[in-house]
XYZ file of N, CA and C in Angstrom:
672
model
N 99.443 89.599 149.845
C 98.259 88.924 150.353
C 98.537 88.353 151.743
N 97.594 88.531 152.662
C 97.783 88.033 154.015
C 97.868 86.505 154.033
N 98.620 85.978 154.985
C 98.838 84.539 155.058
C 97.532 83.777 155.255
N 96.605 84.334 156.027
C 95.361 83.586 156.283
C 94.551 83.412 155.001
N 94.668 84.348 154.067
C 93.983 84.218 152.782
C 94.593 83.071 151.966
N 95.918 83.002 151.941
C 96.593 81.903 151.241
C 96.185 80.557 151.866
N 96.173 80.523 153.187
C 95.789 79.294 153.884
C 94.351 78.900 153.553
N 93.475 79.899 153.461
C 92.065 79.619 153.176
C 91.887 79.068 151.757
N 92.616 79.608 150.803
C 92.539 79.102 149.429
C 92.939 77.632 149.382
N 94.029 77.293 150.053
C 94.480 75.901 150.081
C 93.516 75.021 150.866
N 92.924 75.582 151.900
C 91.911 74.871 152.691
C 90.703 74.520 151.822
N 90.247 75.454 150.984
C 89.115 75.177 150.093
C 89.439 74.051 149.116
N 90.670 74.039 148.613
C 91.065 72.976 147.693
C 91.094 71.629 148.411
N 91.675 71.604 149.603
C 91.749 70.365 150.380
C 90.361 69.805 150.682
N 89.392 70.701 150.918
C 88.028 70.272 151.256
C 87.176 70.023 150.013
N 87.755 70.205 148.828
C 87.050 70.070 147.544
C 85.891 71.062 147.419
N 86.017 72.173 148.101
C 85.017 73.238 148.012
C 85.248 74.076 146.753
N 86.514 74.338 146.460
C 86.889 75.081 145.257
C 87.376 74.085 144.210
N 86.667 74.066 143.073
C 87.006 73.123 142.012
C 87.154 73.865 140.691
N 87.969 73.280 139.820
C 88.172 73.838 138.491
C 87.826 72.776 137.455
N 87.194 73.219 136.356
C 86.756 72.296 135.313
C 85.679 72.955 134.469
N 84.653 72.195 134.142
C 83.517 72.715 133.366
C 82.253 72.589 134.209
N 81.681 73.721 134.569
C 80.498 73.747 135.422
C 79.474 74.726 134.847
N 78.255 74.649 135.352
C 77.208 75.597 134.992
C 76.644 76.162 136.285
N 76.608 77.484 136.407
C 76.079 78.116 137.605
C 74.553 78.068 137.598
N 73.966 78.406 138.735
C 72.507 78.430 138.850
C 71.880 79.381 137.832
N 72.617 80.435 137.488
C 72.109 81.414 136.528
C 72.332 80.991 135.079
N 72.939 79.801 134.881
C 73.115 79.275 133.536
C 74.432 79.624 132.883
N 75.336 80.259 133.611
C 76.632 80.610 133.051
C 77.575 79.403 133.091
N 78.247 79.143 131.969
C 79.266 78.103 131.948
C 80.543 78.684 132.546
N 81.051 78.024 133.573
C 82.168 78.582 134.333
C 83.279 77.554 134.522
N 84.540 77.989 134.478
C 85.660 77.066 134.692
C 86.014 76.859 136.163
N 85.276 77.501 137.063
C 85.531 77.276 138.492
C 84.202 77.261 139.240
N 84.194 76.581 140.364
C 82.946 76.443 141.119
C 83.267 76.388 142.605
N 82.446 77.043 143.400
C 82.594 77.029 144.853
C 81.362 76.376 145.453
N 81.561 75.232 146.091
C 80.448 74.502 146.707
C 80.737 74.313 148.185
N 80.169 75.196 149.008
C 80.460 75.146 150.446
C 79.782 73.967 151.139
N 78.956 73.225 150.411
C 78.372 72.021 150.987
C 79.397 70.935 151.253
N 80.621 71.120 150.748
C 81.670 70.125 150.965
C 82.428 70.330 152.272
N 82.099 71.364 153.049
C 82.608 71.430 154.422
C 81.753 70.484 155.244
N 82.322 69.369 155.679
C 81.475 68.302 156.214
C 81.899 67.757 157.580
N 83.062 68.138 158.062
C 83.517 67.577 159.337
C 83.657 68.667 160.384
N 83.735 68.235 161.617
C 83.889 69.187 162.707
C 85.163 69.996 162.594
N 86.276 69.344 162.227
C 87.548 70.072 162.115
C 87.501 71.082 160.972
N 86.841 70.724 159.874
C 86.712 71.658 158.760
C 85.889 72.877 159.161
N 84.770 72.654 159.842
C 83.921 73.763 160.260
C 84.639 74.652 161.274
N 85.430 74.047 162.139
C 86.177 74.825 163.126
C 87.167 75.762 162.431
N 87.884 75.233 161.444
C 88.825 76.069 160.690
C 88.083 77.149 159.904
N 86.970 76.764 159.271
C 86.190 77.714 158.488
C 85.733 78.880 159.355
N 85.267 78.576 160.557
C 84.835 79.627 161.472
C 85.956 80.598 161.790
N 87.180 80.076 161.904
C 88.326 80.931 162.188
C 88.618 81.900 161.055
N 88.516 81.415 159.815
C 88.749 82.292 158.665
C 87.670 83.379 158.587
N 86.428 82.992 158.801
C 85.351 83.981 158.796
C 85.560 85.008 159.910
N 85.937 84.525 161.093
C 86.119 85.435 162.232
C 87.166 86.486 161.923
N 88.264 86.085 161.264
C 89.314 87.049 160.944
C 88.819 88.079 159.926
N 88.060 87.610 158.921
C 87.525 88.529 157.918
C 86.523 89.503 158.539
N 85.693 88.990 159.444
C 84.720 89.845 160.139
C 85.441 90.907 160.956
N 86.436 90.495 161.720
C 87.166 91.435 162.578
C 87.854 92.517 161.747
N 88.465 92.135 160.627
C 89.205 93.097 159.822
C 88.297 94.149 159.188
N 87.061 93.765 158.837
C 86.162 94.705 158.156
C 85.217 95.416 159.112
N 84.693 94.693 160.097
C 83.645 95.252 160.954
C 84.094 95.483 162.395
N 85.282 95.007 162.730
C 85.705 95.089 164.120
C 84.923 94.106 164.976
N 84.907 94.363 166.273
C 84.217 93.468 167.204
C 83.092 94.169 167.958
N 82.828 95.413 167.603
C 81.785 96.176 168.281
C 80.439 95.991 167.575
N 79.941 94.754 167.649
C 78.595 94.475 167.149
C 77.993 93.381 168.009
N 76.700 93.151 167.825
C 75.970 92.301 168.774
C 75.618 90.921 168.245
N 75.220 90.854 166.964
C 74.654 89.612 166.429
C 75.286 89.282 165.081
N 75.646 88.003 164.899
C 76.059 87.483 163.599
C 74.889 86.657 163.072
N 74.304 87.114 161.979
C 73.071 86.499 161.466
C 73.368 85.677 160.220
N 73.010 84.383 160.262
C 73.210 83.490 159.127
C 71.891 83.046 158.529
N 71.552 83.519 157.330
C 70.276 83.134 156.705
C 70.203 81.632 156.451
N 69.014 81.066 156.660
C 68.802 79.638 156.397
C 69.001 79.355 154.902
N 69.572 78.205 154.559
C 69.980 77.171 155.480
C 71.507 77.186 155.708
N 72.270 77.483 154.664
C 73.729 77.374 154.783
C 74.311 78.359 155.783
N 73.605 79.465 156.019
C 74.108 80.443 156.966
C 74.001 80.011 158.417
N 73.207 78.980 158.689
C 73.011 78.542 160.079
C 74.318 78.016 160.681
N 74.955 76.987 160.095
C 76.231 76.539 160.688
C 77.329 77.589 160.608
N 77.283 78.453 159.589
C 78.309 79.495 159.482
C 78.228 80.459 160.652
N 77.016 80.858 161.019
C 76.859 81.796 162.137
C 77.306 81.159 163.442
N 77.057 79.870 163.594
C 77.446 79.167 164.824
C 78.965 79.051 164.926
N 79.592 78.508 163.875
C 81.039 78.274 163.959
C 81.823 79.586 164.002
N 81.332 80.627 163.332
C 82.056 81.904 163.346
C 81.949 82.600 164.700
N 80.788 82.504 165.355
C 80.685 83.126 166.678
C 81.539 82.377 167.704
N 81.639 81.065 167.563
C 82.537 80.302 168.432
C 83.978 80.766 168.216
N 84.360 80.932 166.947
C 85.725 81.374 166.636
C 85.986 82.794 167.136
N 85.008 83.677 167.035
C 85.174 85.045 167.547
C 85.420 85.031 169.053
N 84.756 84.112 169.734
C 84.956 83.974 171.179
C 86.349 83.427 171.491
N 86.746 82.372 170.763
C 88.018 81.712 171.045
C 89.219 82.572 170.649
N 89.131 83.234 169.487
C 90.277 83.976 168.962
C 90.403 85.375 169.555
N 89.242 86.010 169.804
C 89.265 87.428 170.164
C 88.537 87.756 171.459
N 88.060 86.708 172.161
C 87.340 86.907 173.425
C 86.136 87.845 173.234
N 85.483 87.723 172.090
C 84.305 88.540 171.770
C 83.059 87.672 171.862
N 82.173 88.000 172.768
C 80.987 87.174 173.008
C 79.831 87.678 172.149
N 79.896 87.361 170.859
C 78.877 87.773 169.892
C 77.744 86.746 169.883
N 76.511 87.220 169.792
C 75.364 86.306 169.716
C 75.173 85.808 168.277
N 74.706 84.568 168.152
C 74.396 84.066 166.818
C 72.889 84.009 166.640
N 72.445 84.175 165.397
C 71.015 84.102 165.096
C 70.845 83.664 163.652
N 69.805 82.888 163.406
C 69.430 82.481 162.052
C 67.912 82.505 161.951
N 67.426 82.344 160.735
C 65.978 82.288 160.550
C 65.533 80.890 160.155
N 64.300 80.596 160.445
C 63.656 79.396 159.922
C 63.011 79.726 158.583
N 62.890 78.727 157.733
C 62.163 78.932 156.482
C 60.656 79.008 156.727
N 60.213 78.295 157.782
C 58.797 78.331 158.146
C 58.678 78.780 159.600
N 57.700 79.618 159.887
C 57.486 80.105 161.250
C 56.974 78.959 162.117
N 57.583 78.785 163.291
C 57.182 77.736 164.221
C 56.122 78.283 165.164
N 55.011 77.549 165.325
C 53.893 78.067 166.118
C 53.737 77.352 167.454
N 54.747 76.572 167.876
C 54.676 75.908 169.177
C 56.089 75.823 169.755
N 56.175 75.595 171.058
C 57.488 75.514 171.705
C 58.223 76.833 171.578
N 59.412 76.750 170.998
C 60.214 77.947 170.756
C 59.656 78.642 169.515
N 58.645 79.459 169.705
C 57.880 80.011 168.586
C 58.659 81.076 167.822
N 58.181 81.339 166.612
C 58.741 82.435 165.829
C 59.560 81.983 164.646
N 60.197 82.943 164.008
C 60.962 82.664 162.790
C 62.456 82.573 163.057
N 62.896 82.912 164.278
C 64.327 82.964 164.561
C 64.828 81.767 165.356
N 66.080 81.394 165.087
C 66.821 80.418 165.877
C 67.941 81.149 166.596
N 68.306 80.659 167.768
C 69.401 81.298 168.493
C 68.936 82.533 169.229
N 69.757 83.569 169.199
C 69.462 84.781 169.960
C 68.311 85.567 169.358
N 67.493 86.193 170.202
C 66.554 87.188 169.673
C 67.320 88.411 169.195
N 66.670 89.216 168.372
C 67.256 90.464 167.894
C 66.459 91.613 168.479
N 67.165 92.577 169.077
C 66.507 93.638 169.830
C 66.743 95.006 169.197
N 65.919 95.966 169.588
C 66.125 97.353 169.155
C 67.561 97.791 169.461
N 68.181 98.414 168.478
C 69.527 98.947 168.688
C 70.657 97.973 168.431
N 70.331 96.697 168.168
C 71.396 95.722 167.914
C 72.145 96.038 166.620
N 73.462 95.859 166.680
C 74.293 95.947 165.481
C 74.474 94.532 164.939
N 74.149 94.359 163.655
C 74.090 93.022 163.067
C 75.020 92.921 161.866
N 75.781 91.814 161.799
C 76.555 91.466 160.612
C 75.945 90.194 160.034
N 75.731 90.171 158.728
C 75.163 89.004 158.049
C 76.305 88.155 157.495
N 76.192 86.834 157.649
C 77.218 85.916 157.162
C 76.580 84.935 156.185
N 77.227 84.777 155.014
C 76.739 83.844 153.995
C 77.907 83.094 153.376
N 77.583 82.106 152.505
C 78.648 81.366 151.835
C 79.158 82.150 150.628
N 78.349 82.266 149.598
C 78.678 83.103 148.441
C 77.405 83.837 148.056
N 77.545 84.864 147.240
C 76.363 85.553 146.739
C 76.587 85.891 145.277
N 75.518 85.723 144.474
C 75.645 85.999 143.044
C 74.715 87.119 142.598
N 73.476 87.109 143.089
C 72.521 88.124 142.633
C 71.923 88.945 143.770
N 72.280 88.636 145.021
C 71.762 89.398 146.149
C 70.363 89.022 146.576
N 69.845 87.909 146.041
C 68.473 87.498 146.352
C 68.294 87.215 147.832
N 69.274 86.559 148.432
C 69.171 86.200 149.842
C 69.077 87.436 150.730
N 69.834 88.485 150.385
C 69.794 89.712 151.182
C 68.414 90.353 151.106
N 67.801 90.307 149.948
C 66.459 90.870 149.790
C 65.460 90.151 150.691
N 65.687 88.876 150.928
C 64.815 88.100 151.812
C 65.179 88.300 153.278
N 66.467 88.527 153.543
C 66.960 88.593 154.921
C 66.652 89.925 155.599
N 66.844 91.018 154.899
C 66.683 92.333 155.527
C 65.280 92.564 156.097
N 64.209 92.202 155.402
C 62.887 92.384 156.018
C 62.711 91.597 157.311
N 63.323 90.422 157.382
C 63.248 89.616 158.610
C 63.947 90.349 159.753
N 65.135 90.870 159.479
C 65.882 91.575 160.515
C 65.155 92.834 160.966
N 64.660 93.602 160.026
C 64.031 94.882 160.364
C 62.667 94.697 161.003
N 62.074 93.534 160.828
C 60.812 93.252 161.505
C 61.010 93.014 162.997
N 62.268 92.773 163.408
C 62.541 92.498 164.816
C 62.694 93.773 165.637
N 62.920 94.898 164.959
C 63.108 96.148 165.683
C 63.994 97.103 164.897
N 64.432 98.138 165.568
C 65.279 99.153 164.941
C 66.736 98.698 165.012
N 67.115 97.843 164.057
C 68.457 97.266 164.081
C 69.370 98.012 163.113
N 70.666 97.924 163.374
C 71.679 98.555 162.542
C 72.458 97.450 161.832
N 72.163 97.220 160.550
C 72.862 96.197 159.779
C 74.183 96.783 159.284
N 75.287 96.265 159.826
C 76.599 96.808 159.482
C 77.083 96.328 158.118
N 76.692 95.088 157.734
C 77.140 94.610 156.443
C 77.076 93.108 156.299
N 77.759 92.628 155.270
C 77.705 91.226 154.848
C 79.118 90.698 154.646
N 79.367 89.468 155.116
C 80.631 88.788 154.852
C 80.326 87.448 154.187
N 81.055 87.142 153.100
C 80.926 85.862 152.414
C 82.309 85.218 152.344
N 82.351 83.973 151.869
C 83.643 83.293 151.817
C 84.445 83.695 150.587
N 83.782 83.730 149.421
C 84.487 84.012 148.173
C 83.712 85.053 147.359
N 84.417 86.061 146.904
C 83.854 87.022 145.960
C 84.202 86.535 144.562
N 83.188 86.071 143.812
C 83.432 85.541 142.473
C 83.822 86.639 141.474
N 83.563 87.895 141.838
C 83.982 89.039 141.029
C 83.365 89.039 139.630
N 82.130 88.531 139.530
C 81.434 88.586 138.263
C 80.202 89.466 138.391
N 79.629 89.828 137.272
C 78.498 90.737 137.275
C 77.332 90.167 138.058
N 76.657 91.052 138.783
C 75.425 90.661 139.457
C 74.254 90.905 138.529
N 73.337 91.755 138.947
C 72.185 92.045 138.107
C 72.504 93.116 137.066
N 73.572 93.876 137.296
C 74.004 94.897 136.340
C 75.428 94.644 135.919
N 76.223 95.712 135.797
C 77.604 95.591 135.357
C 78.579 95.399 136.513
N 78.171 95.768 137.720
C 79.058 95.659 138.878
C 78.901 94.293 139.541
N 79.838 93.978 140.436
C 79.763 92.702 141.141
C 78.571 92.684 142.091
N 78.121 91.482 142.418
C 76.976 91.343 143.320
C 77.260 92.013 144.667
N 78.479 91.841 145.200
C 78.808 92.454 146.491
C 78.795 93.969 146.401
N 79.286 94.508 145.302
C 79.282 95.953 145.108
C 77.845 96.468 144.969
N 77.027 95.738 144.232
C 75.621 96.135 144.063
C 74.888 96.145 145.395
N 75.131 95.126 146.208
C 74.492 95.042 147.514
C 74.917 96.217 148.386
N 76.219 96.507 148.383
C 76.742 97.607 149.187
C 76.118 98.936 148.785
N 76.029 99.179 147.486
C 75.470 100.443 147.003
C 73.968 100.526 147.245
N 73.267 99.424 147.068
C 71.808 99.433 147.208
C 71.375 99.635 148.649
N 72.082 98.965 149.581
C 71.629 98.972 150.975
C 72.472 99.869 151.880
N 73.576 100.378 151.361
C 74.355 101.325 152.134
C 75.156 100.723 153.268
N 75.596 99.470 153.113
C 76.467 98.897 154.136
C 77.657 98.198 153.488
N 78.645 97.861 154.322
C 79.873 97.246 153.834
C 79.636 95.788 153.428
N 80.403 95.341 152.438
C 80.438 93.921 152.088
C 81.903 93.509 151.977
N 82.179 92.266 152.324
C 83.544 91.768 152.242
C 83.534 90.271 152.025
N 84.673 89.734 151.622
C 84.845 88.290 151.445
C 86.174 87.881 152.066
N 86.247 86.616 152.473
C 87.528 86.123 152.992
C 88.588 86.243 151.892
N 88.221 85.817 150.677
C 89.115 85.982 149.526
C 88.302 86.349 148.291
N 88.968 86.944 147.322
C 88.374 87.194 146.004
C 88.960 86.185 145.017
N 88.278 86.005 143.883
C 88.823 85.107 142.869
C 90.136 85.656 142.313
N 90.313 86.950 142.309
C 91.589 87.529 141.875
C 92.721 87.029 142.767
N 92.459 86.973 144.080
C 93.470 86.484 145.023
C 93.698 84.987 144.846
N 92.631 84.246 144.563
C 92.762 82.806 144.310
C 93.685 82.567 143.115
N 93.427 83.287 142.030
C 94.235 83.129 140.813
C 95.681 83.537 141.071
N 95.857 84.664 141.768
C 97.212 85.137 142.091
C 97.998 84.088 142.865
N 97.352 83.421 143.791
C 98.045 82.454 144.645
C 98.324 81.127 143.933
N 97.443 80.726 143.021
C 97.548 79.390 142.447
C 98.139 79.336 141.036
N 98.182 80.454 140.330
C 98.598 80.418 138.930
C 100.067 80.017 138.793
N 100.264 78.909 138.088
C 101.606 78.354 137.817
C 102.430 78.166 139.084
N 101.739 77.888 140.180
C 102.432 77.656 141.444
C 102.005 76.278 141.970
N 102.933 75.358 142.135
C 102.556 74.016 142.585
C 101.963 74.035 143.995
N 100.937 73.235 144.178
C 100.402 72.987 145.517
C 100.280 71.479 145.686
N 100.990 70.950 146.652
C 101.063 69.503 146.899
C 101.470 68.763 145.625
N 102.474 69.346 144.943
C 103.054 68.700 143.778
C 102.288 68.873 142.484
N 101.256 69.696 142.480
C 100.440 69.851 141.271
C 100.160 71.327 141.016
N 100.307 71.743 139.760
C 99.912 73.099 139.375
C 98.415 73.076 139.087
N 97.653 73.798 139.883
C 96.192 73.752 139.766
C 95.692 74.682 138.668
N 96.239 75.892 138.600
C 95.874 76.818 137.528
C 97.078 76.968 136.602
N 97.044 76.211 135.488
C 98.108 76.322 134.500
C 97.690 77.338 133.436
N 98.491 77.457 132.378
C 98.203 78.451 131.341
C 96.867 78.197 130.652
N 96.530 76.924 130.429
C 95.265 76.589 129.758
C 94.072 76.995 130.596
N 94.109 76.649 131.868
C 93.001 77.007 132.757
C 92.940 78.523 132.958
N 94.097 79.157 133.064
C 94.113 80.616 133.218
C 93.454 81.294 132.012
N 93.698 80.771 130.819
C 93.078 81.337 129.621
C 91.563 81.172 129.667
N 91.087 80.030 130.182
C 89.641 79.793 130.289
C 89.015 80.740 131.319
N 89.717 80.973 132.419
C 89.225 81.903 133.448
C 89.187 83.328 132.897
N 90.246 83.705 132.174
C 90.286 85.044 131.574
C 89.131 85.233 130.594
N 88.836 84.203 129.808
C 87.734 84.289 128.841
C 86.406 84.425 129.558
N 86.268 83.716 130.676
C 85.031 83.809 131.457
C 84.833 85.229 131.982
N 85.886 85.806 132.502
C 85.774 87.169 133.046
C 85.623 88.205 131.939
N 86.148 87.910 130.775
C 85.922 88.814 129.645
C 84.420 88.918 129.329
N 83.726 87.791 129.523
C 82.286 87.755 129.232
C 81.441 88.175 130.427
N 81.815 87.714 131.620
C 80.936 87.889 132.786
C 81.552 88.720 133.914
N 82.770 89.162 133.752
C 83.440 89.878 134.826
C 82.779 91.199 135.163
N 82.838 91.557 136.426
C 82.276 92.834 136.873
C 83.123 93.981 136.367
N 82.493 95.102 136.105
C 83.196 96.290 135.618
C 83.686 97.115 136.803
């Protein structure tokens, strides 16, 4: 596993974004782990987060694209911090763009924030996590209404590796349905590999008991 992935896993724990315990997902699944990106709250945290996203974007999509699009609302700061990181780390001047939930009819009119999207633009979508692909279904019509754009794919922070609407993972379903690449900074498999029975700051986060609970969860909800 690449070092930046290990660093990102520990970064999520430090920011209390990745938690283990007893939780219920939006879809009603009882889960022993939870990812809440709303806990990235400071400037230094967002700066680091942008760097991790930038590396994942570069590794999967390269730097030959025009716009990083972050769907409202959580995608807005992600698109901003990741484009800043792409500039700082790789000298790539990528435009950022997001959508409004409501169309603005005065001043800076329209549904978009940041850069306009033009015919021929290559676009990468950035999100926090995805479970059922609902956000993509809402995002693609917005992008395609702007012109003849080329959507290269989607990057998220964590691939939960559980079933989406069918037997495959949500990221796999999205890739197959829309014909573009999907990637994550880390997968839950990598999280477990890095943390299982391995102390971090003097504490074993995933011990045998928690590992058994995670295994049981994936036995029920894991992607095929």
